[in-house]
């Protein structure tokens, strides 16, 4: 190459470089943060101190999340009068979350819901997990993902929505599960008033993964009435009936003509105490519904409270949802503002693969192998009833 060519070549490279920088600069200028995130101290736990991240969008909706258990501590949404209402159960401070409580607002893992007798087999190897729910394993064991400290990073989605990225590495053998599992849970607050949760995970040994969030919703506000007057429409024509320890029998049963039929808006109160064996096993609703068409475009469920005018729609990529009506809440927990959380004072819609999938060959598999990426997304959207 002569000097002339070399100069020309260098010039071209420089131009290319500048161009690249310009493109980068431009992209950064275009996307501005649509909302805010404020980090504050949330106290200390035996494993270290934790923070509370309060995320707001430009429409005034707010969510507060702590990196202890990835817990959604409060969720403030506008009601029919425009006043912000807290619609999730929880505590004012970390001490509440360190005490006994039924997973309020937490990330659940490594396996959300029950695994029969705490046992499964992978590649002829038997694994034994804690039996922390009668004879069964529930929600990841004695110290599930709801009780660990996650690494937190404030971030922004490609569209500019505020995000909190939480990461946790679950050691090989933790709570009896095989494989080191690297998990990321990203909470995003969009300007559609969606709280979107994106879960990803990778493992170095074949394992089972089923992640969810255990928010307890009361759309009339957490210091309001119970959820018996809420109405729900659920796009699920089947559910998975259970035995008396809430382990699926393996069958998929039609909801039609049973208290499990929510194909049109139905008051929760209508079937919750029905003279029905399945309802009795759950002490109300505590069952996995098989979603007809899981999608992020169409809601699988709509719940509404006439009292507040708040509507919640939820979307998911998961094949099922555990609909739980807070049957075990018994008035022994004093939550935010000292409010007593009585029986059925909230409902949960835990998106998931079906319970006990590791032992049910006909259910969609929850196995995750090295080299694969577990992906799951759920969004809860808040609106106000149009007619009010
Ligand atoms: C899930 C279970 C319920 C109950 C709650 C926590 O929803 O299905 O049976 O254990 O978690 O109390």
mmCIF file of C-alpha atoms and ligand atoms in Angstrom:
data_model
loop_
_atom_site.group_PDB
_atom_site.id
_atom_site.type_symbol
_atom_site.label_atom_id
_atom_site.label_comp_id
_atom_site.label_asym_id
_atom_site.label_seq_id
_atom_site.Cartn_x
_atom_site.Cartn_y
_atom_site.Cartn_z
ATOM 1 C CA UNK A 1 0.000 0.000 0.000
ATOM 2 C CA UNK A 2 1.521 3.384 -0.941
ATOM 3 C CA UNK A 3 1.290 6.434 1.313
ATOM 4 C CA UNK A 4 -1.662 7.824 -0.644
ATOM 5 C CA UNK A 5 -3.675 4.613 -0.237
ATOM 6 C CA UNK A 6 -2.754 4.347 3.449
ATOM 7 C CA UNK A 7 -3.943 7.918 4.123
ATOM 8 C CA UNK A 8 -7.186 7.299 2.291
ATOM 9 C CA UNK A 9 -7.710 4.049 4.206
ATOM 10 C CA UNK A 10 -7.099 5.750 7.583
ATOM 11 C CA UNK A 11 -9.434 8.595 6.613
ATOM 12 C CA UNK A 12 -12.183 6.133 5.734
ATOM 13 C CA UNK A 13 -11.725 4.271 9.036
ATOM 14 C CA UNK A 14 -11.886 7.561 10.998
ATOM 15 C CA UNK A 15 -15.084 8.553 9.191
ATOM 16 C CA UNK A 16 -16.615 5.187 9.933
ATOM 17 C CA UNK A 17 -15.672 5.496 13.614
ATOM 18 C CA UNK A 18 -17.187 9.010 13.854
ATOM 19 C CA UNK A 19 -20.290 7.788 12.200
ATOM 20 C CA UNK A 20 -20.665 4.991 14.698
ATOM 21 C CA UNK A 21 -20.267 7.391 17.605
ATOM 22 C CA UNK A 22 -22.844 9.720 16.095
ATOM 23 C CA UNK A 23 -25.367 6.901 15.795
ATOM 24 C CA UNK A 24 -24.742 5.888 19.400
ATOM 25 C CA UNK A 25 -25.054 9.497 20.583
ATOM 26 C CA UNK A 26 -28.250 9.992 18.638
ATOM 27 C CA UNK A 27 -29.849 6.843 20.037
ATOM 28 C CA UNK A 28 -29.057 7.913 23.588
ATOM 29 C CA UNK A 29 -30.484 11.388 23.019
ATOM 30 C CA UNK A 30 -33.735 10.033 21.604
ATOM 31 C CA UNK A 31 -34.724 7.747 24.498
ATOM 32 C CA UNK A 32 -35.376 9.680 27.681
ATOM 33 C CA UNK A 33 -36.394 8.094 30.973
ATOM 34 C CA UNK A 34 -40.211 8.175 31.146
ATOM 35 C CA UNK A 35 -40.582 8.290 34.900
ATOM 36 C CA UNK A 36 -38.238 8.054 37.869
ATOM 37 C CA UNK A 37 -36.586 5.666 40.316
ATOM 38 C CA UNK A 38 -35.694 6.657 43.870
ATOM 39 C CA UNK A 39 -33.539 4.380 45.993
ATOM 40 C CA UNK A 40 -33.869 4.494 49.782
ATOM 41 C CA UNK A 41 -32.564 2.461 52.696
ATOM 42 C CA UNK A 42 -35.009 -0.298 53.743
ATOM 43 C CA UNK A 43 -33.081 -1.565 56.764
ATOM 44 C CA UNK A 44 -30.988 -4.583 57.530
ATOM 45 C CA UNK A 45 -31.480 -8.346 57.471
ATOM 46 C CA UNK A 46 -29.266 -11.104 58.891
ATOM 47 C CA UNK A 47 -27.721 -11.365 55.390
ATOM 48 C CA UNK A 48 -27.021 -7.627 54.953
ATOM 49 C CA UNK A 49 -28.775 -4.331 54.337
ATOM 50 C CA UNK A 50 -31.443 -3.883 51.718
ATOM 51 C CA UNK A 51 -32.991 -1.010 49.766
ATOM 52 C CA UNK A 52 -36.382 0.074 48.545
ATOM 53 C CA UNK A 53 -36.697 1.298 44.952
ATOM 54 C CA UNK A 54 -39.694 3.499 44.275
ATOM 55 C CA UNK A 55 -40.471 3.610 40.587
ATOM 56 C CA UNK A 56 -42.975 6.076 39.130
ATOM 57 C CA UNK A 57 -44.234 6.437 35.578
ATOM 58 C CA UNK A 58 -45.379 9.707 33.983
ATOM 59 C CA UNK A 59 -49.051 8.939 34.745
ATOM 60 C CA UNK A 60 -48.501 8.865 38.485
ATOM 61 C CA UNK A 61 -48.571 5.107 39.056
ATOM 62 C CA UNK A 62 -45.914 3.995 41.532
ATOM 63 C CA UNK A 63 -44.398 0.708 42.595
ATOM 64 C CA UNK A 64 -41.988 0.145 45.462
ATOM 65 C CA UNK A 65 -39.777 -2.943 45.281
ATOM 66 C CA UNK A 66 -37.153 -4.148 47.722
ATOM 67 C CA UNK A 67 -34.169 -6.252 46.731
ATOM 68 C CA UNK A 68 -35.000 -8.473 49.727
ATOM 69 C CA UNK A 69 -36.914 -11.287 48.014
ATOM 70 C CA UNK A 70 -37.628 -9.003 45.033
ATOM 71 C CA UNK A 71 -40.756 -8.061 46.983
ATOM 72 C CA UNK A 72 -43.305 -5.624 45.553
ATOM 73 C CA UNK A 73 -43.896 -3.681 48.770
ATOM 74 C CA UNK A 74 -46.513 -1.254 47.464
ATOM 75 C CA UNK A 75 -48.353 -0.636 44.212
ATOM 76 C CA UNK A 76 -50.131 2.701 43.978
ATOM 77 C CA UNK A 77 -52.727 2.980 41.214
ATOM 78 C CA UNK A 78 -55.350 5.653 40.517
ATOM 79 C CA UNK A 79 -58.933 4.850 41.530
ATOM 80 C CA UNK A 80 -62.147 6.217 39.976
ATOM 81 C CA UNK A 81 -61.687 9.563 41.742
ATOM 82 C CA UNK A 82 -58.048 9.854 40.666
ATOM 83 C CA UNK A 83 -56.739 9.162 44.167
ATOM 84 C CA UNK A 84 -53.811 6.736 44.402
ATOM 85 C CA UNK A 85 -54.710 3.460 46.099
ATOM 86 C CA UNK A 86 -52.276 0.848 47.386
ATOM 87 C CA UNK A 87 -53.503 -2.449 45.930
ATOM 88 C CA UNK A 88 -51.004 -4.977 47.354
ATOM 89 C CA UNK A 89 -50.693 -6.422 50.846
ATOM 90 C CA UNK A 90 -47.383 -6.086 52.657
ATOM 91 C CA UNK A 91 -45.525 -4.338 55.452
ATOM 92 C CA UNK A 92 -44.240 -0.837 56.106
ATOM 93 C CA UNK A 93 -40.775 -2.027 57.050
ATOM 94 C CA UNK A 94 -38.293 -4.857 56.641
ATOM 95 C CA UNK A 95 -39.042 -6.293 60.090
ATOM 96 C CA UNK A 96 -42.484 -7.323 58.857
ATOM 97 C CA UNK A 97 -40.983 -9.190 55.907
ATOM 98 C CA UNK A 98 -38.420 -10.926 58.132
ATOM 99 C CA UNK A 99 -41.232 -12.379 60.258
ATOM 100 C CA UNK A 100 -43.665 -15.135 59.276
ATOM 101 C CA UNK A 101 -45.780 -14.145 56.301
ATOM 102 C CA UNK A 102 -47.259 -15.943 53.281
ATOM 103 C CA UNK A 103 -44.870 -14.668 50.576
ATOM 104 C CA UNK A 104 -46.419 -11.167 50.275
ATOM 105 C CA UNK A 105 -45.339 -9.665 46.931
ATOM 106 C CA UNK A 106 -42.240 -11.850 46.616
ATOM 107 C CA UNK A 107 -40.409 -13.487 43.738
ATOM 108 C CA UNK A 108 -40.948 -17.230 44.129
ATOM 109 C CA UNK A 109 -38.347 -19.794 43.104
ATOM 110 C CA UNK A 110 -36.641 -21.996 42.260
ATOM 111 C CA UNK A 111 -40.021 -23.702 41.872
ATOM 112 C CA UNK A 112 -43.251 -21.784 42.452
ATOM 113 C CA UNK A 113 -46.077 -23.964 43.846
ATOM 114 C CA UNK A 114 -45.935 -27.571 45.083
ATOM 115 C CA UNK A 115 -43.782 -30.569 44.300
ATOM 116 C CA UNK A 116 -45.299 -33.808 45.658
ATOM 117 C CA UNK A 117 -43.425 -35.194 48.678
ATOM 118 C CA UNK A 118 -40.512 -32.881 47.827
ATOM 119 C CA UNK A 119 -39.119 -35.374 45.334
ATOM 120 C CA UNK A 120 -38.220 -35.563 41.678
ATOM 121 C CA UNK A 121 -35.872 -37.520 39.458
ATOM 122 C CA UNK A 122 -33.668 -36.183 36.673
ATOM 123 C CA UNK A 123 -31.583 -38.560 34.528
ATOM 124 C CA UNK A 124 -32.102 -41.399 37.058
ATOM 125 C CA UNK A 125 -30.854 -39.239 39.949
ATOM 126 C CA UNK A 126 -33.309 -38.683 42.810
ATOM 127 C CA UNK A 127 -33.510 -35.281 44.486
ATOM 128 C CA UNK A 128 -34.938 -34.590 47.934
ATOM 129 C CA UNK A 129 -36.302 -31.170 48.775
ATOM 130 C CA UNK A 130 -37.667 -29.680 51.992
ATOM 131 C CA UNK A 131 -41.254 -30.680 52.736
ATOM 132 C CA UNK A 132 -42.395 -27.329 54.050
ATOM 133 C CA UNK A 133 -46.118 -27.649 53.250
ATOM 134 C CA UNK A 134 -47.576 -30.755 54.857
ATOM 135 C CA UNK A 135 -46.081 -33.670 52.953
ATOM 136 C CA UNK A 136 -45.082 -31.456 50.007
ATOM 137 C CA UNK A 137 -42.489 -28.931 48.915
ATOM 138 C CA UNK A 138 -43.803 -25.395 48.383
ATOM 139 C CA UNK A 139 -42.396 -22.234 46.741
ATOM 140 C CA UNK A 140 -38.723 -23.254 46.652
ATOM 141 C CA UNK A 141 -38.337 -24.596 50.192
ATOM 142 C CA UNK A 142 -37.209 -23.251 53.545
ATOM 143 C CA UNK A 143 -35.261 -20.345 52.114
ATOM 144 C CA UNK A 144 -36.583 -19.714 48.639
ATOM 145 C CA UNK A 145 -35.898 -16.752 46.366
ATOM 146 C CA UNK A 146 -38.391 -14.748 48.462
ATOM 147 C CA UNK A 147 -35.935 -14.678 51.386
ATOM 148 C CA UNK A 148 -32.627 -13.881 49.696
ATOM 149 C CA UNK A 149 -30.985 -10.578 48.871
ATOM 150 C CA UNK A 150 -30.872 -9.815 45.168
ATOM 151 C CA UNK A 151 -28.305 -7.569 43.471
ATOM 152 C CA UNK A 152 -30.176 -4.554 42.140
ATOM 153 C CA UNK A 153 -29.482 -2.295 39.188
ATOM 154 C CA UNK A 154 -31.578 0.690 38.142
ATOM 155 C CA UNK A 155 -32.127 0.677 34.432
ATOM 156 C CA UNK A 156 -34.315 1.777 31.531
ATOM 157 C CA UNK A 157 -36.078 -0.281 28.867
ATOM 158 C CA UNK A 158 -35.461 0.391 25.166
ATOM 159 C CA UNK A 159 -38.647 2.531 25.172
ATOM 160 C CA UNK A 160 -37.415 4.577 28.127
ATOM 161 C CA UNK A 161 -39.506 2.960 30.864
ATOM 162 C CA UNK A 162 -37.930 2.794 34.310
ATOM 163 C CA UNK A 163 -36.719 -0.651 35.307
ATOM 164 C CA UNK A 164 -35.263 -2.464 38.255
ATOM 165 C CA UNK A 165 -33.032 -5.401 37.353
ATOM 166 C CA UNK A 166 -32.566 -7.964 40.092
ATOM 167 C CA UNK A 167 -30.011 -10.763 39.903
ATOM 168 C CA UNK A 168 -29.418 -13.785 42.073
ATOM 169 C CA UNK A 169 -27.154 -16.794 41.683
ATOM 170 C CA UNK A 170 -28.611 -19.860 43.373
ATOM 171 C CA UNK A 171 -25.816 -22.297 44.218
ATOM 172 C CA UNK A 172 -25.716 -25.877 42.982
ATOM 173 C CA UNK A 173 -27.570 -27.889 45.649
ATOM 174 C CA UNK A 174 -29.290 -24.877 47.244
ATOM 175 C CA UNK A 175 -32.561 -26.091 48.808
ATOM 176 C CA UNK A 176 -31.765 -29.480 47.266
ATOM 177 C CA UNK A 177 -32.043 -28.419 43.609
ATOM 178 C CA UNK A 178 -29.312 -29.426 41.149
ATOM 179 C CA UNK A 179 -27.251 -26.895 39.185
ATOM 180 C CA UNK A 180 -26.057 -23.370 39.751
ATOM 181 C CA UNK A 181 -28.905 -21.200 38.512
ATOM 182 C CA UNK A 182 -28.303 -17.576 37.460
ATOM 183 C CA UNK A 183 -31.570 -15.687 37.609
ATOM 184 C CA UNK A 184 -32.555 -12.226 36.435
ATOM 185 C CA UNK A 185 -35.902 -10.643 37.239
ATOM 186 C CA UNK A 186 -36.628 -7.301 35.592
ATOM 187 C CA UNK A 187 -39.496 -5.126 36.799
ATOM 188 C CA UNK A 188 -40.589 -2.461 34.279
ATOM 189 C CA UNK A 189 -43.238 0.211 34.830
ATOM 190 C CA UNK A 190 -44.679 1.284 31.480
ATOM 191 C CA UNK A 191 -46.863 4.235 30.561
ATOM 192 C CA UNK A 192 -49.750 1.821 29.914
ATOM 193 C CA UNK A 193 -49.738 1.393 33.731
ATOM 194 C CA UNK A 194 -48.261 -2.077 33.295
ATOM 195 C CA UNK A 195 -46.043 -3.608 35.914
ATOM 196 C CA UNK A 196 -44.153 -6.010 33.648
ATOM 197 C CA UNK A 197 -41.983 -8.767 35.061
ATOM 198 C CA UNK A 198 -39.437 -10.494 32.820
ATOM 199 C CA UNK A 199 -37.725 -13.563 34.223
ATOM 200 C CA UNK A 200 -34.689 -15.273 32.703
ATOM 201 C CA UNK A 201 -32.502 -18.037 34.091
ATOM 202 C CA UNK A 202 -29.596 -20.237 33.029
ATOM 203 C CA UNK A 203 -28.211 -23.331 34.672
ATOM 204 C CA UNK A 204 -25.032 -25.420 34.553
ATOM 205 C CA UNK A 205 -26.850 -28.722 35.311
ATOM 206 C CA UNK A 206 -30.312 -29.866 34.291
ATOM 207 C CA UNK A 207 -32.798 -28.613 36.880
ATOM 208 C CA UNK A 208 -36.434 -27.581 37.327
ATOM 209 C CA UNK A 209 -37.432 -23.907 37.242
ATOM 210 C CA UNK A 210 -40.834 -22.272 37.728
ATOM 211 C CA UNK A 211 -40.623 -18.607 38.701
ATOM 212 C CA UNK A 212 -43.505 -16.364 39.667
ATOM 213 C CA UNK A 213 -44.510 -13.383 41.766
ATOM 214 C CA UNK A 214 -46.749 -13.753 44.806
ATOM 215 C CA UNK A 215 -48.441 -10.330 44.957
ATOM 216 C CA UNK A 216 -51.659 -10.252 47.012
ATOM 217 C CA UNK A 217 -54.058 -7.868 45.253
ATOM 218 C CA UNK A 218 -57.029 -6.046 46.690
ATOM 219 C CA UNK A 219 -58.340 -3.627 44.081
ATOM 220 C CA UNK A 220 -60.490 -1.807 46.626
ATOM 221 C CA UNK A 221 -57.271 -0.855 48.426
ATOM 222 C CA UNK A 222 -55.483 -2.899 51.061
ATOM 223 C CA UNK A 223 -57.269 -1.182 53.913
ATOM 224 C CA UNK A 224 -60.611 -1.798 52.213
ATOM 225 C CA UNK A 225 -63.054 -4.678 52.273
ATOM 226 C CA UNK A 226 -62.166 -8.286 51.388
ATOM 227 C CA UNK A 227 -62.103 -9.428 47.759
ATOM 228 C CA UNK A 228 -65.432 -11.284 47.771
ATOM 229 C CA UNK A 229 -67.133 -8.523 45.790
ATOM 230 C CA UNK A 230 -64.391 -8.363 43.167
ATOM 231 C CA UNK A 231 -65.503 -9.696 39.790
ATOM 232 C CA UNK A 232 -63.254 -11.776 37.595
ATOM 233 C CA UNK A 233 -63.212 -12.984 34.003
ATOM 234 C CA UNK A 234 -60.620 -15.685 33.360
ATOM 235 C CA UNK A 235 -59.769 -17.159 29.959
ATOM 236 C CA UNK A 236 -59.369 -20.734 31.156
ATOM 237 C CA UNK A 237 -61.745 -23.504 30.154
ATOM 238 C CA UNK A 238 -59.816 -26.103 32.195
ATOM 239 C CA UNK A 239 -58.089 -26.372 35.548
ATOM 240 C CA UNK A 240 -55.963 -28.978 37.290
ATOM 241 C CA UNK A 241 -57.985 -30.686 40.066
ATOM 242 C CA UNK A 242 -56.002 -31.592 43.169
ATOM 243 C CA UNK A 243 -55.884 -34.132 45.990
ATOM 244 C CA UNK A 244 -56.408 -33.089 49.605
ATOM 245 C CA UNK A 245 -52.761 -31.899 49.842
ATOM 246 C CA UNK A 246 -53.280 -29.658 46.786
ATOM 247 C CA UNK A 247 -51.178 -31.811 44.437
ATOM 248 C CA UNK A 248 -52.729 -32.134 40.946
ATOM 249 C CA UNK A 249 -54.226 -35.514 40.140
ATOM 250 C CA UNK A 250 -52.826 -35.162 36.615
ATOM 251 C CA UNK A 251 -56.240 -34.611 35.037
ATOM 252 C CA UNK A 252 -57.339 -31.462 33.251
ATOM 253 C CA UNK A 253 -60.988 -30.831 34.150
ATOM 254 C CA UNK A 254 -63.502 -28.612 32.371
ATOM 255 C CA UNK A 255 -64.574 -25.559 34.391
ATOM 256 C CA UNK A 256 -68.009 -25.427 32.754
ATOM 257 C CA UNK A 257 -70.844 -25.969 35.254
ATOM 258 C CA UNK A 258 -68.464 -25.864 38.238
ATOM 259 C CA UNK A 259 -67.513 -23.068 40.684
ATOM 260 C CA UNK A 260 -64.318 -22.730 38.597
ATOM 261 C CA UNK A 261 -66.149 -21.187 35.648
ATOM 262 C CA UNK A 262 -65.108 -17.530 35.287
ATOM 263 C CA UNK A 263 -65.682 -17.390 31.520
ATOM 264 C CA UNK A 264 -67.837 -14.282 32.028
ATOM 265 C CA UNK A 265 -67.501 -11.693 34.837
ATOM 266 C CA UNK A 266 -68.344 -13.518 38.062
ATOM 267 C CA UNK A 267 -68.231 -12.384 41.668
ATOM 268 C CA UNK A 268 -65.521 -14.215 43.603
ATOM 269 C CA UNK A 269 -68.094 -14.748 46.374
ATOM 270 C CA UNK A 270 -70.365 -16.783 44.086
ATOM 271 C CA UNK A 271 -68.499 -20.116 44.207
ATOM 272 C CA UNK A 272 -65.897 -19.630 46.915
ATOM 273 C CA UNK A 273 -67.824 -21.586 49.549
ATOM 274 C CA UNK A 274 -69.574 -23.950 47.162
ATOM 275 C CA UNK A 275 -70.389 -27.457 48.296
ATOM 276 C CA UNK A 276 -67.711 -28.866 46.017
ATOM 277 C CA UNK A 277 -64.887 -31.249 46.902
ATOM 278 C CA UNK A 278 -62.230 -29.227 45.054
ATOM 279 C CA UNK A 279 -63.305 -25.994 46.739
ATOM 280 C CA UNK A 280 -63.185 -27.777 50.111
ATOM 281 C CA UNK A 281 -59.634 -29.023 49.503
ATOM 282 C CA UNK A 282 -58.518 -25.434 48.877
ATOM 283 C CA UNK A 283 -60.679 -23.846 51.590
ATOM 284 C CA UNK A 284 -61.800 -21.660 48.675
ATOM 285 C CA UNK A 285 -59.877 -21.089 45.458
ATOM 286 C CA UNK A 286 -56.288 -22.344 45.530
ATOM 287 C CA UNK A 287 -56.058 -23.989 42.129
ATOM 288 C CA UNK A 288 -54.084 -23.861 38.921
ATOM 289 C CA UNK A 289 -56.080 -22.847 35.863
ATOM 290 C CA UNK A 290 -54.991 -23.913 32.386
ATOM 291 C CA UNK A 291 -54.882 -20.783 30.266
ATOM 292 C CA UNK A 292 -56.639 -21.057 26.893
ATOM 293 C CA UNK A 293 -54.237 -18.821 25.009
ATOM 294 C CA UNK A 294 -51.380 -17.331 27.016
ATOM 295 C CA UNK A 295 -50.167 -14.175 25.292
ATOM 296 C CA UNK A 296 -48.727 -10.741 25.996
ATOM 297 C CA UNK A 297 -51.255 -9.206 23.570
ATOM 298 C CA UNK A 298 -54.548 -10.321 25.136
ATOM 299 C CA UNK A 299 -55.224 -10.450 28.879
ATOM 300 C CA UNK A 300 -55.834 -13.891 30.358
ATOM 301 C CA UNK A 301 -57.702 -12.311 33.238
ATOM 302 C CA UNK A 302 -59.609 -9.153 34.117
ATOM 303 C CA UNK A 303 -60.474 -8.383 37.728
ATOM 304 C CA UNK A 304 -62.525 -5.367 38.781
ATOM 305 C CA UNK A 305 -63.755 -3.680 41.917
ATOM 306 C CA UNK A 306 -66.885 -1.534 41.616
ATOM 307 C CA UNK A 307 -66.012 0.007 44.963
ATOM 308 C CA UNK A 308 -62.797 1.663 43.747
ATOM 309 C CA UNK A 309 -63.396 1.446 39.990
ATOM 310 C CA UNK A 310 -59.966 -0.184 39.590
ATOM 311 C CA UNK A 311 -59.558 -2.833 36.900
ATOM 312 C CA UNK A 312 -56.574 -5.147 36.683
ATOM 313 C CA UNK A 313 -55.772 -7.048 33.511
ATOM 314 C CA UNK A 314 -52.948 -9.536 33.406
ATOM 315 C CA UNK A 315 -50.963 -10.975 30.529
ATOM 316 C CA UNK A 316 -48.515 -13.863 30.528
ATOM 317 C CA UNK A 317 -46.410 -16.230 28.481
ATOM 318 C CA UNK A 318 -46.996 -18.997 31.066
ATOM 319 C CA UNK A 319 -49.400 -21.911 30.479
ATOM 320 C CA UNK A 320 -51.078 -21.634 33.894
ATOM 321 C CA UNK A 321 -52.051 -19.429 36.807
ATOM 322 C CA UNK A 322 -52.585 -20.287 40.474
ATOM 323 C CA UNK A 323 -55.699 -18.459 41.589
ATOM 324 C CA UNK A 324 -55.498 -18.201 45.368
ATOM 325 C CA UNK A 325 -58.035 -16.261 47.425
ATOM 326 C CA UNK A 326 -56.068 -15.740 50.645
ATOM 327 C CA UNK A 327 -57.895 -18.566 52.405
ATOM 328 C CA UNK A 328 -55.049 -19.023 54.888
ATOM 329 C CA UNK A 329 -55.004 -15.369 55.958
ATOM 330 C CA UNK A 330 -56.565 -15.419 59.390
ATOM 331 C CA UNK A 331 -56.294 -11.972 60.921
ATOM 332 C CA UNK A 332 -53.043 -12.706 62.757
ATOM 333 C CA UNK A 333 -50.941 -10.452 60.513
ATOM 334 C CA UNK A 334 -50.921 -6.699 60.941
ATOM 335 C CA UNK A 335 -49.752 -5.141 57.713
ATOM 336 C CA UNK A 336 -49.167 -1.650 56.358
ATOM 337 C CA UNK A 337 -50.607 1.056 58.572
ATOM 338 C CA UNK A 338 -51.507 -1.624 61.166
ATOM 339 C CA UNK A 339 -54.293 -3.018 58.984
ATOM 340 C CA UNK A 340 -55.284 -6.566 59.957
ATOM 341 C CA UNK A 341 -55.159 -8.959 57.009
ATOM 342 C CA UNK A 342 -58.196 -11.161 57.422
ATOM 343 C CA UNK A 343 -59.325 -14.235 55.514
ATOM 344 C CA UNK A 344 -59.753 -13.486 51.791
ATOM 345 C CA UNK A 345 -58.558 -9.914 52.122
ATOM 346 C CA UNK A 346 -56.633 -10.338 48.852
ATOM 347 C CA UNK A 347 -56.268 -12.575 45.823
ATOM 348 C CA UNK A 348 -53.200 -13.889 44.015
ATOM 349 C CA UNK A 349 -52.796 -14.674 40.335
ATOM 350 C CA UNK A 350 -49.478 -16.491 40.260
ATOM 351 C CA UNK A 351 -48.544 -17.130 36.625
ATOM 352 C CA UNK A 352 -46.664 -20.396 36.316
ATOM 353 C CA UNK A 353 -46.228 -23.877 34.887
ATOM 354 C CA UNK A 354 -48.607 -26.304 36.564
ATOM 355 C CA UNK A 355 -47.902 -27.514 40.113
ATOM 356 C CA UNK A 356 -45.872 -30.708 40.499
ATOM 357 C CA UNK A 357 -44.809 -30.660 36.830
ATOM 358 C CA UNK A 358 -41.526 -32.459 37.675
ATOM 359 C CA UNK A 359 -43.621 -35.545 38.547
ATOM 360 C CA UNK A 360 -46.397 -35.193 35.969
ATOM 361 C CA UNK A 361 -45.318 -36.483 32.593
ATOM 362 C CA UNK A 362 -48.312 -35.035 30.733
ATOM 363 C CA UNK A 363 -47.856 -31.459 31.995
ATOM 364 C CA UNK A 364 -45.678 -28.957 30.087
ATOM 365 C CA UNK A 365 -42.109 -29.520 31.261
ATOM 366 C CA UNK A 366 -40.270 -27.249 33.719
ATOM 367 C CA UNK A 367 -36.863 -28.778 32.952
ATOM 368 C CA UNK A 368 -34.072 -26.355 32.147
ATOM 369 C CA UNK A 369 -30.879 -27.729 30.609
ATOM 370 C CA UNK A 370 -27.411 -26.191 30.374
ATOM 371 C CA UNK A 371 -27.176 -23.987 27.276
ATOM 372 C CA UNK A 372 -30.912 -23.146 27.358
ATOM 373 C CA UNK A 373 -32.437 -19.912 28.666
ATOM 374 C CA UNK A 374 -35.583 -19.967 30.787
ATOM 375 C CA UNK A 375 -37.825 -17.061 29.798
ATOM 376 C CA UNK A 376 -41.128 -15.976 31.275
ATOM 377 C CA UNK A 377 -43.009 -12.679 31.155
ATOM 378 C CA UNK A 378 -46.081 -11.466 33.013
ATOM 379 C CA UNK A 379 -47.630 -7.999 33.127
ATOM 380 C CA UNK A 380 -50.295 -6.603 35.451
ATOM 381 C CA UNK A 381 -52.097 -3.597 33.900
ATOM 382 C CA UNK A 382 -54.179 -1.122 35.905
ATOM 383 C CA UNK A 383 -57.080 0.910 34.527
ATOM 384 C CA UNK A 384 -60.205 2.591 35.799
ATOM 385 C CA UNK A 385 -63.655 1.258 34.887
ATOM 386 C CA UNK A 386 -64.844 3.211 31.827
ATOM 387 C CA UNK A 387 -68.447 3.467 32.952
ATOM 388 C CA UNK A 388 -67.626 5.211 36.202
HETATM 389 C C1 LIG B 1 -49.828 -20.394 47.221
HETATM 390 C C2 LIG B 1 -50.401 -21.702 47.594
HETATM 391 C C3 LIG B 1 -51.312 -21.548 48.740
HETATM 392 C C4 LIG B 1 -50.620 -20.899 49.900
HETATM 393 C C5 LIG B 1 -50.012 -19.607 49.469
HETATM 394 C C6 LIG B 1 -49.201 -19.016 50.575
HETATM 395 O O1 LIG B 1 -50.730 -19.611 46.609
HETATM 396 O O2 LIG B 1 -51.047 -22.332 46.527
HETATM 397 O O3 LIG B 1 -51.809 -22.794 49.126
HETATM 398 O O4 LIG B 1 -49.609 -21.767 50.347
HETATM 399 O O5 LIG B 1 -49.200 -19.792 48.328
HETATM 400 O O6 LIG B 1 -49.873 -19.011 51.784
#
